[in-house]
Amino acid sequence: MTLADYMIVSALLFLIGVFGALTRRNIIGILMSIELMFNAANLNLAAFDRFLHPEGLVGQTVAIFTMTVAAAEIVVGLALLLAIYRNTDTVYVEDFHLLKG
Amino acid sequence: MLEHIVFYSLSALVLLSALGVVLHKNTVHSSLFLGLSLAGVAGLYAALGADFLFAAQIMVYVSGIAVLVMFVVMLLGRASDLHLRQVNEYWFVALAICGVSSVGLLRLASARNATLSAGAAHPSTHAIGRLFLGEYLLPFELVSLLLMAALLGAVFFTHKETKEIAS
């Protein structure tokens, strides 16, 4: 296995996430696609750490920080989503136009 | 040889279930696929020898985030959502964006041909703990502050405002 294999997998995972975030109408689907993108970045960090810098662990450490931030992001995102759903009664992003009045 | 089998089967699992997340009509199924995809990424961490990252991925993502998303999916929405289109009308633009970026990303990736250095990976938990409490102490404390803020924010946003009866 070379580094290129891992990078290709993570690039494809990232692009699937981008496609989902751009096309899903359901806001939970968008949040899930964002999680996929975070995972692609983390996979890249772990692969670079193992292949290019095998004696250090900085890549894995940064990946753990990313994971923590992703957990905080999804928690606040889902809480906001529940609050929005309570007010607008819909989960589709094209119906979220409260700011237009 | 075994390494190849493990890598390709895990990659296929990750990518196919990620496609399931993005393309499936039913959001409940899509959140189940999300858990599968994250578990596959955990397997790739294990193949890379990142044991602490593997455990953290299983604990935080597969049994935390995926389950949380599943809860919210079941709280929201209605049965009629199953018959609605789940993809907006600009999907071909998104596909073009992804196609163009995939060319660049794949060319960038194929230029890297570093192979794995000889020798098995060492267990990394001890060294990561030392990094957290040594060189990365400040980000470590900041991240704990961020988690505290996220906790408070989640409680604040989901808190239902009750009318004050007394007064």
mmCIF file of C-alpha atoms in Angstrom:
data_model
loop_
_atom_site.group_PDB
_atom_site.id
_atom_site.type_symbol
_atom_site.label_atom_id
_atom_site.label_comp_id
_atom_site.label_asym_id
_atom_site.label_seq_id
_atom_site.Cartn_x
_atom_site.Cartn_y
_atom_site.Cartn_z
ATOM 1 C CA MET A 1 0.000 0.000 0.000
ATOM 2 C CA THR A 2 1.313 3.421 -0.845
ATOM 3 C CA LEU A 3 0.297 6.802 0.452
ATOM 4 C CA ALA A 4 -1.454 7.458 -2.862
ATOM 5 C CA ASP A 5 -4.021 4.720 -2.175
ATOM 6 C CA TYR A 6 -5.041 6.230 1.132
ATOM 7 C CA MET A 7 -5.125 9.708 -0.389
ATOM 8 C CA ILE A 8 -7.365 8.528 -3.226
ATOM 9 C CA VAL A 9 -9.809 6.910 -0.793
ATOM 10 C CA SER A 10 -9.951 10.021 1.340
ATOM 11 C CA ALA A 11 -10.326 12.299 -1.710
ATOM 12 C CA LEU A 12 -13.258 10.216 -2.946
ATOM 13 C CA LEU A 13 -14.827 10.242 0.534
ATOM 14 C CA PHE A 14 -14.418 14.028 0.667
ATOM 15 C CA LEU A 15 -16.001 14.467 -2.772
ATOM 16 C CA ILE A 16 -18.951 12.257 -1.815
ATOM 17 C CA GLY A 17 -19.368 14.489 1.227
ATOM 18 C CA VAL A 18 -19.229 17.646 -0.889
ATOM 19 C CA PHE A 19 -21.804 16.223 -3.281
ATOM 20 C CA GLY A 20 -24.115 15.373 -0.400
ATOM 21 C CA ALA A 21 -23.727 18.762 1.259
ATOM 22 C CA LEU A 22 -24.523 20.505 -2.027
ATOM 23 C CA THR A 23 -27.478 18.389 -3.088
ATOM 24 C CA ARG A 24 -29.351 17.061 -0.059
ATOM 25 C CA ARG A 25 -32.579 18.933 0.690
ATOM 26 C CA ASN A 26 -32.863 17.509 4.179
ATOM 27 C CA ILE A 27 -30.708 19.414 6.672
ATOM 28 C CA ILE A 28 -29.826 16.253 8.601
ATOM 29 C CA GLY A 29 -28.447 14.854 5.355
ATOM 30 C CA ILE A 30 -26.259 17.931 5.014
ATOM 31 C CA LEU A 31 -24.929 17.481 8.556
ATOM 32 C CA MET A 32 -24.148 13.831 7.835
ATOM 33 C CA SER A 33 -22.277 14.803 4.647
ATOM 34 C CA ILE A 34 -20.208 17.293 6.663
ATOM 35 C CA GLU A 35 -19.283 14.461 9.010
ATOM 36 C CA LEU A 36 -18.076 12.448 6.015
ATOM 37 C CA MET A 37 -15.828 15.345 4.979
ATOM 38 C CA PHE A 38 -14.348 15.589 8.495
ATOM 39 C CA ASN A 39 -13.577 11.890 8.341
ATOM 40 C CA ALA A 40 -11.845 12.223 4.997
ATOM 41 C CA ALA A 41 -9.585 14.930 6.421
ATOM 42 C CA ASN A 42 -8.840 12.824 9.497
ATOM 43 C CA LEU A 43 -7.970 9.816 7.365
ATOM 44 C CA ASN A 44 -5.532 11.955 5.397
ATOM 45 C CA LEU A 45 -3.902 13.192 8.607
ATOM 46 C CA ALA A 46 -3.469 9.659 9.937
ATOM 47 C CA ALA A 47 -2.075 8.426 6.606
ATOM 48 C CA PHE A 48 0.443 11.287 6.333
ATOM 49 C CA ASP A 49 1.483 10.666 9.911
ATOM 50 C CA ARG A 50 2.136 6.975 9.276
ATOM 51 C CA PHE A 51 3.828 7.252 5.891
ATOM 52 C CA LEU A 52 5.865 10.453 6.009
ATOM 53 C CA HIS A 53 6.561 10.906 9.707
ATOM 54 C CA PRO A 54 6.492 7.447 11.288
ATOM 55 C CA GLU A 55 8.449 8.377 14.416
ATOM 56 C CA GLY A 56 6.183 11.278 15.422
ATOM 57 C CA LEU A 57 2.528 11.383 16.363
ATOM 58 C CA VAL A 58 1.550 14.962 15.538
ATOM 59 C CA GLY A 59 -0.841 13.897 12.759
ATOM 60 C CA GLN A 60 -2.793 11.601 15.046
ATOM 61 C CA THR A 61 -2.934 14.270 17.739
ATOM 62 C CA VAL A 62 -4.326 16.843 15.342
ATOM 63 C CA ALA A 63 -6.812 14.238 14.097
ATOM 64 C CA ILE A 64 -8.072 13.795 17.665
ATOM 65 C CA PHE A 65 -8.529 17.562 18.002
ATOM 66 C CA THR A 66 -10.491 17.550 14.738
ATOM 67 C CA MET A 67 -12.640 14.748 16.071
ATOM 68 C CA THR A 68 -13.441 16.758 19.206
ATOM 69 C CA VAL A 69 -14.372 19.835 17.221
ATOM 70 C CA ALA A 70 -16.553 17.691 14.939
ATOM 71 C CA ALA A 71 -18.372 16.274 17.958
ATOM 72 C CA ALA A 72 -19.019 19.781 19.311
ATOM 73 C CA GLU A 73 -20.160 20.914 15.869
ATOM 74 C CA ILE A 74 -22.664 18.105 15.408
ATOM 75 C CA VAL A 75 -24.108 18.582 18.894
ATOM 76 C CA VAL A 76 -24.682 22.308 18.428
ATOM 77 C CA GLY A 77 -25.886 21.724 14.864
ATOM 78 C CA LEU A 78 -28.503 19.211 15.927
ATOM 79 C CA ALA A 79 -29.642 21.435 18.813
ATOM 80 C CA LEU A 80 -30.064 24.381 16.428
ATOM 81 C CA LEU A 81 -31.870 22.079 14.021
ATOM 82 C CA LEU A 82 -34.354 21.059 16.711
ATOM 83 C CA ALA A 83 -34.959 24.722 17.557
ATOM 84 C CA ILE A 84 -35.491 25.591 13.873
ATOM 85 C CA TYR A 85 -37.823 22.631 13.403
ATOM 86 C CA ARG A 86 -39.880 23.772 16.367
ATOM 87 C CA ASN A 87 -40.351 27.189 14.746
ATOM 88 C CA THR A 88 -40.723 26.372 11.051
ATOM 89 C CA ASP A 89 -42.068 22.793 11.168
ATOM 90 C CA THR A 90 -39.936 21.668 8.242
ATOM 91 C CA VAL A 91 -36.549 20.004 7.712
ATOM 92 C CA TYR A 92 -35.992 21.171 4.123
ATOM 93 C CA VAL A 93 -33.382 23.875 3.707
ATOM 94 C CA GLU A 94 -35.215 25.783 0.956
ATOM 95 C CA ASP A 95 -38.000 26.519 3.452
ATOM 96 C CA PHE A 96 -35.638 28.150 5.946
ATOM 97 C CA HIS A 97 -36.260 31.762 4.950
ATOM 98 C CA LEU A 98 -37.104 33.318 8.281
ATOM 99 C CA LEU A 99 -34.664 36.181 7.784
ATOM 100 C CA LYS A 100 -36.503 37.363 4.660
ATOM 101 C CA GLY A 101 -39.485 38.262 6.830
ATOM 102 C CA MET B 1 -1.318 -9.781 0.382
ATOM 103 C CA LEU B 2 -3.478 -9.725 3.511
ATOM 104 C CA GLU B 3 -2.812 -6.003 3.780
ATOM 105 C CA HIS B 4 -4.202 -5.489 0.266
ATOM 106 C CA ILE B 5 -7.362 -7.491 0.996
ATOM 107 C CA VAL B 6 -7.980 -5.544 4.215
ATOM 108 C CA PHE B 7 -7.368 -2.176 2.587
ATOM 109 C CA TYR B 8 -9.525 -2.756 -0.478
ATOM 110 C CA SER B 9 -12.442 -4.291 1.388
ATOM 111 C CA LEU B 10 -12.435 -1.500 3.983
ATOM 112 C CA SER B 11 -12.211 1.176 1.276
ATOM 113 C CA ALA B 12 -15.085 -0.394 -0.623
ATOM 114 C CA LEU B 13 -17.133 -0.493 2.589
ATOM 115 C CA VAL B 14 -16.355 3.163 3.382
ATOM 116 C CA LEU B 15 -17.066 4.500 -0.104
ATOM 117 C CA LEU B 16 -20.184 2.446 -0.805
ATOM 118 C CA SER B 17 -21.779 3.272 2.514
ATOM 119 C CA ALA B 18 -20.845 6.948 2.050
ATOM 120 C CA LEU B 19 -22.706 6.802 -1.269
ATOM 121 C CA GLY B 20 -25.587 5.261 0.657
ATOM 122 C CA VAL B 21 -25.538 8.202 3.088
ATOM 123 C CA VAL B 22 -25.676 10.716 0.278
ATOM 124 C CA LEU B 23 -28.088 9.031 -2.113
ATOM 125 C CA HIS B 24 -30.559 7.102 0.006
ATOM 126 C CA LYS B 25 -34.071 8.509 0.119
ATOM 127 C CA ASN B 26 -34.887 7.381 3.624
ATOM 128 C CA THR B 27 -32.983 9.448 6.199
ATOM 129 C CA VAL B 28 -33.106 6.665 8.797
ATOM 130 C CA HIS B 29 -31.320 4.314 6.410
ATOM 131 C CA SER B 30 -28.881 7.059 5.558
ATOM 132 C CA SER B 31 -27.969 7.521 9.208
ATOM 133 C CA LEU B 32 -27.411 3.762 9.542
ATOM 134 C CA PHE B 33 -25.112 3.926 6.507
ATOM 135 C CA LEU B 34 -23.289 6.799 8.216
ATOM 136 C CA GLY B 35 -22.509 4.545 11.180
ATOM 137 C CA LEU B 36 -21.234 1.842 8.815
ATOM 138 C CA SER B 37 -19.042 4.280 6.920
ATOM 139 C CA LEU B 38 -17.526 5.692 10.109
ATOM 140 C CA ALA B 39 -16.821 2.154 11.344
ATOM 141 C CA GLY B 40 -15.030 1.487 8.050
ATOM 142 C CA VAL B 41 -12.878 4.567 8.569
ATOM 143 C CA ALA B 42 -12.050 3.213 12.036
ATOM 144 C CA GLY B 43 -10.890 0.003 10.358
ATOM 145 C CA LEU B 44 -8.635 2.023 8.048
ATOM 146 C CA TYR B 45 -7.110 3.706 11.121
ATOM 147 C CA ALA B 46 -6.409 0.256 12.518
ATOM 148 C CA ALA B 47 -4.786 -0.719 9.211
ATOM 149 C CA LEU B 48 -2.600 2.390 9.530
ATOM 150 C CA GLY B 49 -1.523 1.347 13.012
ATOM 151 C CA ALA B 50 -3.206 4.263 14.779
ATOM 152 C CA ASP B 51 -4.657 2.328 17.691
ATOM 153 C CA PHE B 52 -5.757 5.238 19.877
ATOM 154 C CA LEU B 53 -7.405 6.937 16.901
ATOM 155 C CA PHE B 54 -9.231 3.688 16.131
ATOM 156 C CA ALA B 55 -10.640 3.480 19.666
ATOM 157 C CA ALA B 56 -11.565 7.162 19.713
ATOM 158 C CA GLN B 57 -13.287 6.840 16.333
ATOM 159 C CA ILE B 58 -15.376 3.901 17.556
ATOM 160 C CA MET B 59 -16.296 5.644 20.807
ATOM 161 C CA VAL B 60 -16.903 9.176 19.537
ATOM 162 C CA TYR B 61 -18.245 8.670 16.032
ATOM 163 C CA VAL B 62 -19.819 5.240 15.760
ATOM 164 C CA SER B 63 -21.362 5.050 19.202
ATOM 165 C CA GLY B 64 -21.770 8.793 19.811
ATOM 166 C CA ILE B 65 -22.391 10.898 16.758
ATOM 167 C CA ALA B 66 -24.093 8.270 14.585
ATOM 168 C CA VAL B 67 -26.496 7.356 17.396
ATOM 169 C CA LEU B 68 -27.195 11.035 18.117
ATOM 170 C CA VAL B 69 -27.971 11.679 14.448
ATOM 171 C CA MET B 70 -30.244 8.630 14.438
ATOM 172 C CA PHE B 71 -32.163 9.987 17.448
ATOM 173 C CA VAL B 72 -32.698 13.353 15.791
ATOM 174 C CA VAL B 73 -33.735 11.724 12.508
ATOM 175 C CA MET B 74 -36.405 9.819 14.378
ATOM 176 C CA LEU B 75 -37.569 12.943 16.215
ATOM 177 C CA LEU B 76 -37.975 15.081 13.116
ATOM 178 C CA GLY B 77 -39.788 14.679 9.839
ATOM 179 C CA ARG B 78 -42.921 12.868 8.921
ATOM 180 C CA ALA B 79 -43.888 9.774 6.981
ATOM 181 C CA SER B 80 -44.664 11.731 3.811
ATOM 182 C CA ASP B 81 -40.967 12.612 3.504
ATOM 183 C CA LEU B 82 -40.382 9.149 2.054
ATOM 184 C CA HIS B 83 -42.232 10.082 -1.124
ATOM 185 C CA LEU B 84 -40.569 13.469 -1.620
ATOM 186 C CA ARG B 85 -37.464 14.108 -3.660
ATOM 187 C CA GLN B 86 -34.455 14.315 -1.346
ATOM 188 C CA VAL B 87 -32.092 15.888 -3.892
ATOM 189 C CA ASN B 88 -32.428 19.481 -5.074
ATOM 190 C CA GLU B 89 -32.580 20.525 -8.720
ATOM 191 C CA TYR B 90 -28.924 21.573 -8.977
ATOM 192 C CA TRP B 91 -27.501 18.094 -8.630
ATOM 193 C CA PHE B 92 -25.768 18.188 -12.033
ATOM 194 C CA VAL B 93 -23.886 21.376 -11.052
ATOM 195 C CA ALA B 94 -22.706 19.639 -7.874
ATOM 196 C CA LEU B 95 -21.720 16.609 -9.933
ATOM 197 C CA ALA B 96 -19.703 18.836 -12.285
ATOM 198 C CA ILE B 97 -17.963 20.517 -9.322
ATOM 199 C CA CYS B 98 -17.101 17.120 -7.852
ATOM 200 C CA GLY B 99 -15.896 15.812 -11.225
ATOM 201 C CA VAL B 100 -13.603 18.772 -11.808
ATOM 202 C CA SER B 101 -12.170 18.657 -8.291
ATOM 203 C CA SER B 102 -11.729 14.906 -8.471
ATOM 204 C CA VAL B 103 -9.364 15.315 -11.434
ATOM 205 C CA GLY B 104 -7.181 17.710 -9.453
ATOM 206 C CA LEU B 105 -7.291 15.728 -6.228
ATOM 207 C CA LEU B 106 -6.532 12.406 -7.910
ATOM 208 C CA ARG B 107 -3.589 13.882 -9.818
ATOM 209 C CA LEU B 108 -2.295 15.342 -6.560
ATOM 210 C CA ALA B 109 -2.696 11.992 -4.820
ATOM 211 C CA SER B 110 -1.068 9.872 -7.504
ATOM 212 C CA ALA B 111 2.094 11.979 -7.334
ATOM 213 C CA ARG B 112 2.689 10.608 -3.825
ATOM 214 C CA ASN B 113 4.313 7.208 -3.876
ATOM 215 C CA ALA B 114 5.715 6.911 -0.359
ATOM 216 C CA THR B 115 5.600 3.341 0.836
ATOM 217 C CA LEU B 116 5.271 2.080 4.350
ATOM 218 C CA SER B 117 8.523 1.918 6.291
ATOM 219 C CA ALA B 118 9.526 -1.512 7.504
ATOM 220 C CA GLY B 119 8.488 -2.645 10.948
ATOM 221 C CA ALA B 120 5.183 -2.778 12.717
ATOM 222 C CA ALA B 121 3.608 0.343 14.147
ATOM 223 C CA HIS B 122 4.157 0.940 17.825
ATOM 224 C CA PRO B 123 1.273 1.445 20.244
ATOM 225 C CA SER B 124 0.711 5.187 20.284
ATOM 226 C CA THR B 125 -1.496 5.880 23.300
ATOM 227 C CA HIS B 126 1.314 6.596 25.745
ATOM 228 C CA ALA B 127 3.073 9.019 23.410
ATOM 229 C CA ILE B 128 -0.179 10.790 22.524
ATOM 230 C CA GLY B 129 -0.911 11.283 26.224
ATOM 231 C CA ARG B 130 2.528 12.824 26.679
ATOM 232 C CA LEU B 131 1.920 15.169 23.730
ATOM 233 C CA PHE B 132 -1.466 16.214 25.126
ATOM 234 C CA LEU B 133 -0.090 17.134 28.520
ATOM 235 C CA GLY B 134 3.188 18.516 27.230
ATOM 236 C CA GLU B 135 3.531 20.234 23.903
ATOM 237 C CA TYR B 136 -0.205 20.516 23.150
ATOM 238 C CA LEU B 137 -1.405 21.504 26.603
ATOM 239 C CA LEU B 138 -2.934 24.808 25.528
ATOM 240 C CA PRO B 139 -5.019 23.400 22.619
ATOM 241 C CA PHE B 140 -6.031 20.517 24.886
ATOM 242 C CA GLU B 141 -7.443 22.913 27.487
ATOM 243 C CA LEU B 142 -9.048 25.070 24.788
ATOM 244 C CA VAL B 143 -10.777 22.024 23.356
ATOM 245 C CA SER B 144 -12.172 21.168 26.774
ATOM 246 C CA LEU B 145 -13.511 24.720 26.973
ATOM 247 C CA LEU B 146 -15.070 24.254 23.528
ATOM 248 C CA LEU B 147 -16.776 21.044 24.634
ATOM 249 C CA MET B 148 -18.151 22.848 27.685
ATOM 250 C CA ALA B 149 -19.493 25.614 25.449
ATOM 251 C CA ALA B 150 -21.050 23.049 23.099
ATOM 252 C CA LEU B 151 -22.740 21.336 26.036
ATOM 253 C CA LEU B 152 -24.181 24.606 27.314
ATOM 254 C CA GLY B 153 -25.175 25.650 23.795
ATOM 255 C CA ALA B 154 -27.012 22.390 23.176
ATOM 256 C CA VAL B 155 -28.951 22.743 26.421
ATOM 257 C CA PHE B 156 -29.686 26.394 25.687
ATOM 258 C CA PHE B 157 -30.962 25.858 22.144
ATOM 259 C CA THR B 158 -33.115 22.838 22.866
ATOM 260 C CA HIS B 159 -34.550 24.292 26.044
ATOM 261 C CA LYS B 160 -38.241 24.940 25.605
ATOM 262 C CA GLU B 161 -39.341 28.337 26.852
ATOM 263 C CA THR B 162 -42.037 27.917 29.461
ATOM 264 C CA LYS B 163 -44.346 30.765 30.291
ATOM 265 C CA GLU B 164 -43.812 32.126 33.746
ATOM 266 C CA ILE B 165 -46.913 31.398 35.736
ATOM 267 C CA ALA B 166 -45.935 33.092 38.944
ATOM 268 C CA SER B 167 -45.276 36.837 39.127
#
